[in-house]
Amino acid sequence: MVKRKRSKQRDCIRAYLEGRKDHPTAEMVYEAVREEFPSISLGTVYRNLSLLAEDGEIMRLDVGEGQDRFDPNVEKHYHFVCQKCGAVSDLDMPWMKHVDVLADSFAAGKVTGHMAYFYGICDKCAE
Amino acid sequence: MVKRKRSKQRDCIRAYLEGRKDHPTAEMVYEAVREEFPSISLGTVYRNLSLLAEDGEIMRLDVGEGQDRFDPNVEKHYHFVCQKCGAVSDLDMPWMKHVDVLADSFAAGKVTGHMAYFYGICDKCAE
DNA sequence: CTCATTGCAAAGATTTTGCATCACC
DNA sequence: GGTGATGCAAAATCTTTGCAATGAG
């Protein structure tokens, strides 16, 4: 890991994410942080999101919709994606480490983990 | 579903995928099909892959590496991704429909399915 | 003073699309 | 012959990167 010098922009991005449970995209982070730093560039946002993820301060999510999302909760947990509105919410459900053992018995190699998300329709869209 | 007119190019793409278990990317399909249709365009490959997926003849995979991959096996099944060489192989392991029920009890909405893949190091790379 | 960070813009990478032409039914 | 498909190139999307200027330690 490289030496890191503090920056107001990165602090702001980190602080913004800490308070969220909606897993913002880089674009959403950009729009939000822009209110405090009107001249920040999208490149800087992407760079800092990558640095924070690299340092294990946040987690990068890919729920198969093109844009990556970012989560301040770095604990292993599952997500629920609404197929109608695209909202991504946390699932407070136990991590299934045992499925890695199961998968390992079928794989032509050593299984060390898995990636998963659940999809369906959220309550709000079901109305 | 729209009316479809047959084309040699699409037939070739379909036939190429049928014989594979390595989940080629669009680029790989393009390179392969180009041997029979040297003037085929990448756009046509993308277009046909999307049409075939739309018709349920093939399945589009996203294993979080940027490029999508395509699978002639449209049955629900899991995949194993080697983190070293990037190879994607099938896992002949039962589909865990019960986890959808479990997730549903935790979700703020109706869970209808899940997406998952396992990762690790394949035998070839472990040597 | 050094070098990580920024803003800007250009470039990358992947996929989609507009359009005139082609070919299937 | 009508319209779906093709090839080509341009564009759209999302993300990364080169570079000179700026700022933190």
Short mmCIF file of C-alpha atoms (C1' of nucleotides) in Angstrom, two decimals:
data_model
loop_
_atom_site.label_atom_id
_atom_site.label_comp_id
_atom_site.label_asym_id
_atom_site.label_seq_id
_atom_site.Cartn_x
_atom_site.Cartn_y
_atom_site.Cartn_z
CA MET A 1 0.00 0.00 0.00
CA VAL A 2 1.26 3.42 -0.98
CA LYS A 3 1.85 6.40 1.27
CA ARG A 4 -1.25 8.54 1.41
CA LYS A 5 -1.58 12.26 1.83
CA ARG A 6 -4.82 13.61 3.18
CA SER A 7 -7.14 15.65 1.00
CA LYS A 8 -10.29 17.58 1.71
CA GLN A 9 -11.94 16.06 -1.30
CA ARG A 10 -11.30 12.50 -0.17
CA ASP A 11 -12.46 13.34 3.36
CA CYS A 12 -15.66 14.70 1.94
CA ILE A 13 -16.30 11.65 -0.22
CA ARG A 14 -15.64 9.34 2.72
CA ALA A 15 -17.93 11.36 4.99
CA TYR A 16 -20.68 11.40 2.39
CA LEU A 17 -20.60 7.64 2.01
CA GLU A 18 -20.48 6.96 5.75
CA GLY A 19 -23.96 8.32 6.15
CA ARG A 20 -25.58 6.30 3.39
CA LYS A 21 -27.27 2.99 2.98
CA ASP A 22 -28.33 3.46 -0.64
CA HIS A 23 -25.04 2.45 -2.26
CA PRO A 24 -24.42 5.47 -4.47
CA THR A 25 -22.79 5.32 -7.88
CA ALA A 26 -19.70 7.41 -8.67
CA GLU A 27 -21.95 9.85 -10.49
CA MET A 28 -24.17 10.24 -7.42
CA VAL A 29 -21.14 10.80 -5.21
CA TYR A 30 -19.90 13.38 -7.69
CA GLU A 31 -23.18 15.29 -7.67
CA ALA A 32 -23.31 15.28 -3.89
CA VAL A 33 -19.71 16.24 -3.21
CA ARG A 34 -19.99 18.99 -5.80
CA GLU A 35 -22.16 20.97 -3.42
CA GLU A 36 -19.21 21.36 -1.11
CA PHE A 37 -16.50 21.36 -3.78
CA PRO A 38 -18.08 22.85 -6.90
CA SER A 39 -14.89 22.46 -8.88
CA ILE A 40 -14.17 18.84 -8.05
CA SER A 41 -13.83 16.67 -11.12
CA LEU A 42 -15.42 13.35 -11.85
CA GLY A 43 -11.93 11.95 -12.31
CA THR A 44 -11.03 12.89 -8.76
CA VAL A 45 -14.15 11.19 -7.48
CA TYR A 46 -13.32 8.00 -9.36
CA ARG A 47 -9.73 8.15 -8.18
CA ASN A 48 -10.68 8.58 -4.55
CA LEU A 49 -13.36 5.93 -4.63
CA SER A 50 -10.74 3.54 -5.97
CA LEU A 51 -8.24 4.57 -3.28
CA LEU A 52 -10.79 4.17 -0.51
CA ALA A 53 -11.77 0.77 -1.83
CA GLU A 54 -8.13 -0.20 -2.12
CA ASP A 55 -7.55 0.80 1.50
CA GLY A 56 -10.55 -1.23 2.59
CA GLU A 57 -12.48 1.79 3.79
CA ILE A 58 -15.35 1.21 1.40
CA MET A 59 -16.48 -1.61 -0.86
CA ARG A 60 -17.12 -1.57 -4.57
CA LEU A 61 -20.30 -3.31 -5.68
CA ASP A 62 -21.29 -4.63 -9.06
CA VAL A 63 -24.95 -5.49 -9.30
CA GLY A 64 -24.85 -5.86 -13.06
CA GLU A 65 -26.31 -2.54 -14.10
CA GLY A 66 -23.31 -0.96 -15.71
CA GLN A 67 -22.25 1.52 -13.09
CA ASP A 68 -20.42 0.39 -9.99
CA ARG A 69 -21.81 1.28 -6.60
CA PHE A 70 -20.00 2.03 -3.35
CA ASP A 71 -20.78 0.81 0.13
CA PRO A 72 -19.35 2.19 3.40
CA ASN A 73 -20.09 -1.16 5.04
CA VAL A 74 -17.09 -3.35 4.29
CA GLU A 75 -18.41 -6.37 6.18
CA LYS A 76 -19.45 -9.24 3.94
CA HIS A 77 -23.16 -8.89 3.38
CA TYR A 78 -25.75 -9.42 0.67
CA HIS A 79 -27.73 -6.93 -1.33
CA PHE A 80 -31.22 -6.77 -2.71
CA VAL A 81 -31.69 -5.09 -6.06
CA CYS A 82 -35.09 -3.88 -7.21
CA GLN A 83 -35.52 -4.70 -10.87
CA LYS A 84 -37.98 -1.88 -11.32
CA CYS A 85 -36.37 1.15 -9.69
CA GLY A 86 -32.81 -0.14 -9.41
CA ALA A 87 -32.56 0.58 -5.68
CA VAL A 88 -29.94 -1.45 -3.85
CA SER A 89 -30.54 -2.23 -0.18
CA ASP A 90 -28.71 -4.26 2.43
CA LEU A 91 -29.89 -7.68 3.52
CA ASP A 92 -29.20 -8.34 7.16
CA MET A 93 -28.89 -12.02 6.54
CA PRO A 94 -26.04 -14.31 7.58
CA TRP A 95 -23.15 -14.80 5.19
CA MET A 96 -23.29 -18.30 3.76
CA LYS A 97 -19.69 -19.43 3.99
CA HIS A 98 -20.76 -23.05 3.75
CA VAL A 99 -21.74 -22.66 0.12
CA ASP A 100 -18.08 -22.08 -0.68
CA VAL A 101 -17.29 -25.53 0.70
CA LEU A 102 -20.12 -27.00 -1.33
CA ALA A 103 -19.01 -25.24 -4.49
CA ASP A 104 -15.43 -26.31 -3.86
CA SER A 105 -16.45 -29.96 -4.08
CA PHE A 106 -17.78 -29.33 -7.59
CA ALA A 107 -15.10 -26.97 -8.89
CA ALA A 108 -12.00 -27.76 -10.89
CA GLY A 109 -9.98 -25.62 -8.50
CA LYS A 110 -9.96 -24.07 -5.05
CA VAL A 111 -13.02 -21.98 -4.22
CA THR A 112 -12.20 -19.16 -1.83
CA GLY A 113 -15.38 -17.12 -1.90
CA HIS A 114 -18.50 -16.09 -3.72
CA MET A 115 -20.32 -13.06 -4.94
CA ALA A 116 -24.08 -12.83 -4.91
CA TYR A 117 -27.01 -10.52 -4.92
CA PHE A 118 -30.75 -11.06 -4.79
CA TYR A 119 -33.23 -9.40 -7.07
CA GLY A 120 -36.96 -8.83 -7.13
CA ILE A 121 -39.36 -5.96 -6.57
CA CYS A 122 -39.04 -3.65 -3.61
CA ASP A 123 -42.00 -2.72 -1.42
CA LYS A 124 -42.14 0.77 -2.81
CA CYS A 125 -42.44 -0.43 -6.41
CA ALA A 126 -44.90 -3.19 -5.49
CA GLU A 127 -47.66 -0.74 -4.63
CA MET B 1 -40.94 -11.00 -29.25
CA VAL B 2 -40.30 -9.57 -32.69
CA LYS B 3 -40.43 -11.41 -35.98
CA ARG B 4 -37.03 -12.77 -36.81
CA LYS B 5 -35.44 -13.38 -40.15
CA ARG B 6 -32.72 -15.98 -40.39
CA SER B 7 -29.15 -14.98 -41.11
CA LYS B 8 -26.00 -16.92 -41.80
CA GLN B 9 -24.11 -14.75 -39.36
CA ARG B 10 -26.46 -15.47 -36.49
CA ASP B 11 -26.48 -19.17 -37.32
CA CYS B 12 -22.73 -19.16 -37.18
CA ILE B 13 -22.61 -17.37 -33.84
CA ARG B 14 -25.17 -19.77 -32.39
CA ALA B 15 -23.29 -22.78 -33.71
CA TYR B 16 -20.01 -21.51 -32.37
CA LEU B 17 -21.42 -21.04 -28.88
CA GLU B 18 -23.18 -24.39 -28.86
CA GLY B 19 -19.89 -26.18 -28.88
CA ARG B 20 -18.28 -24.26 -26.03
CA LYS B 21 -18.03 -24.52 -22.30
CA ASP B 22 -15.62 -21.62 -21.81
CA HIS B 23 -18.17 -18.79 -21.87
CA PRO B 24 -16.66 -16.58 -24.59
CA THR B 25 -16.83 -12.81 -24.57
CA ALA B 26 -18.27 -10.89 -27.53
CA GLU B 27 -14.73 -10.19 -28.68
CA MET B 28 -13.87 -13.89 -28.63
CA VAL B 29 -17.02 -14.71 -30.59
CA TYR B 30 -16.11 -12.00 -33.07
CA GLU B 31 -12.59 -13.36 -33.61
CA ALA B 32 -13.91 -16.89 -34.06
CA VAL B 33 -16.82 -16.09 -36.38
CA ARG B 34 -14.54 -13.90 -38.45
CA GLU B 35 -12.83 -16.99 -39.78
CA GLU B 36 -16.01 -17.97 -41.58
CA PHE B 37 -17.28 -14.41 -42.21
CA PRO B 38 -14.19 -12.25 -42.57
CA SER B 39 -16.27 -9.13 -43.12
CA ILE B 40 -18.62 -9.53 -40.17
CA SER B 41 -18.62 -6.52 -37.90
CA LEU B 42 -18.33 -6.41 -34.14
CA GLY B 43 -21.65 -4.57 -34.09
CA THR B 44 -23.36 -7.49 -35.78
CA VAL B 45 -21.88 -9.86 -33.23
CA TYR B 46 -23.14 -7.74 -30.34
CA ARG B 47 -26.52 -7.37 -31.99
CA ASN B 48 -26.92 -11.09 -32.52
CA LEU B 49 -25.69 -12.03 -29.08
CA SER B 50 -28.33 -9.72 -27.66
CA LEU B 51 -31.02 -11.18 -29.91
CA LEU B 52 -30.10 -14.74 -29.00
CA ALA B 53 -30.12 -13.85 -25.32
CA GLU B 54 -33.46 -12.11 -25.73
CA ASP B 55 -34.90 -15.22 -27.38
CA GLY B 56 -33.58 -17.39 -24.57
CA GLU B 57 -31.24 -19.31 -26.81
CA ILE B 58 -28.16 -18.27 -24.88
CA MET B 59 -27.48 -16.61 -21.55
CA ARG B 60 -25.54 -13.45 -20.82
CA LEU B 61 -23.13 -13.67 -17.89
CA ASP B 62 -21.56 -10.92 -15.85
CA VAL B 63 -18.75 -12.15 -13.67
CA GLY B 64 -17.58 -8.66 -12.82
CA GLU B 65 -14.66 -8.35 -15.19
CA GLY B 66 -15.95 -5.71 -17.54
CA GLN B 67 -16.83 -7.76 -20.55
CA ASP B 68 -19.95 -9.85 -20.63
CA ARG B 69 -19.70 -13.52 -21.40
CA PHE B 70 -22.13 -15.79 -23.22
CA ASP B 71 -23.27 -19.27 -22.30
CA PRO B 72 -25.14 -21.70 -24.56
CA ASN B 73 -26.47 -23.44 -21.44
CA VAL B 74 -29.57 -21.51 -20.45
CA GLU B 75 -30.36 -23.72 -17.45
CA LYS B 76 -29.80 -22.00 -14.13
CA HIS B 77 -26.34 -22.99 -12.98
CA TYR B 78 -23.37 -21.51 -11.16
CA HIS B 79 -19.96 -20.55 -12.41
CA PHE B 80 -16.45 -20.68 -11.07
CA VAL B 81 -14.14 -17.82 -11.95
CA CYS B 82 -10.37 -18.17 -11.65
CA GLN B 83 -8.97 -14.97 -10.21
CA LYS B 84 -5.63 -15.62 -11.83
CA CYS B 85 -6.38 -16.51 -15.44
CA GLY B 86 -9.96 -15.32 -15.62
CA ALA B 87 -11.30 -18.64 -16.90
CA VAL B 88 -14.98 -19.21 -16.26
CA SER B 89 -16.17 -22.79 -15.83
CA ASP B 90 -19.49 -24.42 -15.03
CA LEU B 91 -20.27 -25.81 -11.60
CA ASP B 92 -22.48 -28.87 -11.77
CA MET B 93 -23.99 -28.09 -8.42
CA PRO B 94 -27.68 -27.84 -7.55
CA TRP B 95 -29.38 -24.48 -7.83
CA MET B 96 -30.13 -23.16 -4.35
CA LYS B 97 -33.68 -21.90 -4.73
CA HIS B 98 -34.17 -22.02 -0.97
CA VAL B 99 -31.80 -19.09 -0.46
CA ASP B 100 -34.33 -16.90 -2.27
CA VAL B 101 -36.88 -17.77 0.41
CA LEU B 102 -34.35 -17.02 3.10
CA ALA B 103 -33.39 -13.71 1.52
CA ASP B 104 -37.03 -12.83 1.07
CA SER B 105 -37.57 -12.94 4.82
CA PHE B 106 -34.88 -10.29 5.23
CA ALA B 107 -35.69 -8.08 2.25
CA ALA B 108 -37.88 -5.01 2.09
CA GLY B 109 -39.58 -6.43 -0.96
CA LYS B 110 -40.29 -9.61 -2.89
CA VAL B 111 -37.19 -11.65 -3.75
CA THR B 112 -37.64 -13.57 -6.97
CA GLY B 113 -34.15 -14.82 -7.65
CA HIS B 114 -30.45 -14.45 -7.16
CA MET B 115 -27.26 -14.11 -9.10
CA ALA B 116 -24.03 -15.65 -7.89
CA TYR B 117 -20.64 -16.88 -8.90
CA PHE B 118 -17.79 -18.47 -7.04
CA TYR B 119 -14.21 -17.42 -7.31
CA GLY B 120 -10.83 -18.86 -6.42
CA ILE B 121 -7.87 -20.42 -8.23
CA CYS B 122 -8.34 -23.05 -10.89
CA ASP B 123 -6.32 -26.26 -10.94
CA LYS B 124 -4.29 -25.13 -13.90
CA CYS B 125 -3.15 -21.94 -12.17
CA ALA B 126 -2.54 -23.68 -8.85
CA GLU B 127 0.40 -25.66 -10.21
"C1'" DC C 1 11.00 21.03 -0.81
"C1'" DT C 2 8.88 16.72 -2.11
"C1'" DC C 3 5.61 14.19 -3.95
"C1'" DA C 4 0.62 12.90 -3.45
"C1'" DT C 5 -3.52 15.04 -5.17
"C1'" DT C 6 -6.31 17.91 -8.13
"C1'" DG C 7 -8.80 19.61 -12.33
"C1'" DC C 8 -9.09 19.19 -16.96
"C1'" DA C 9 -9.26 16.86 -20.95
"C1'" DA C 10 -8.10 13.14 -23.64
"C1'" DA C 11 -8.03 8.35 -24.05
"C1'" DG C 12 -9.69 3.50 -22.99
"C1'" DA C 13 -12.76 -0.12 -22.94
"C1'" DT C 14 -17.11 -2.06 -23.87
"C1'" DT C 15 -21.49 -1.85 -26.00
"C1'" DT C 16 -25.09 0.43 -28.66
"C1'" DT C 17 -27.00 2.69 -32.62
"C1'" DG C 18 -28.06 5.45 -37.14
"C1'" DC C 19 -28.05 4.62 -41.81
"C1'" DA C 20 -27.66 3.03 -46.46
"C1'" DT C 21 -27.36 -1.39 -48.50
"C1'" DC C 22 -28.20 -6.26 -48.61
"C1'" DA C 23 -30.72 -10.57 -48.36
"C1'" DC C 24 -34.34 -13.52 -46.46
"C1'" DC C 25 -39.20 -15.05 -46.79
"C1'" DG D 1 -40.90 -6.22 -52.65
"C1'" DG D 2 -41.20 -5.42 -47.82
"C1'" DT D 3 -38.61 -5.44 -43.83
"C1'" DG D 4 -35.24 -7.64 -40.85
"C1'" DA D 5 -30.10 -8.04 -40.92
"C1'" DT D 6 -25.49 -6.38 -42.13
"C1'" DG D 7 -21.24 -3.50 -42.22
"C1'" DC D 8 -19.40 0.63 -41.10
"C1'" DA D 9 -18.63 4.30 -38.38
"C1'" DA D 10 -20.11 7.33 -35.00
"C1'" DA D 11 -21.81 7.74 -30.49
"C1'" DA D 12 -22.98 6.45 -25.85
"C1'" DT D 13 -21.48 4.87 -21.23
"C1'" DC D 14 -18.56 4.26 -17.68
"C1'" DT D 15 -13.90 4.57 -16.00
"C1'" DT D 16 -9.03 5.48 -16.23
"C1'" DT D 17 -5.04 8.29 -17.11
"C1'" DG D 18 -1.39 11.95 -18.65
"C1'" DC D 19 -0.02 16.32 -17.30
"C1'" DA D 20 0.88 20.76 -15.39
"C1'" DA D 21 -0.48 23.11 -11.29
"C1'" DT D 22 -1.61 22.84 -6.39
"C1'" DG D 23 -1.26 21.58 -1.58
"C1'" DA D 24 -0.18 18.63 2.47
"C1'" DG D 25 3.57 17.03 5.55
#
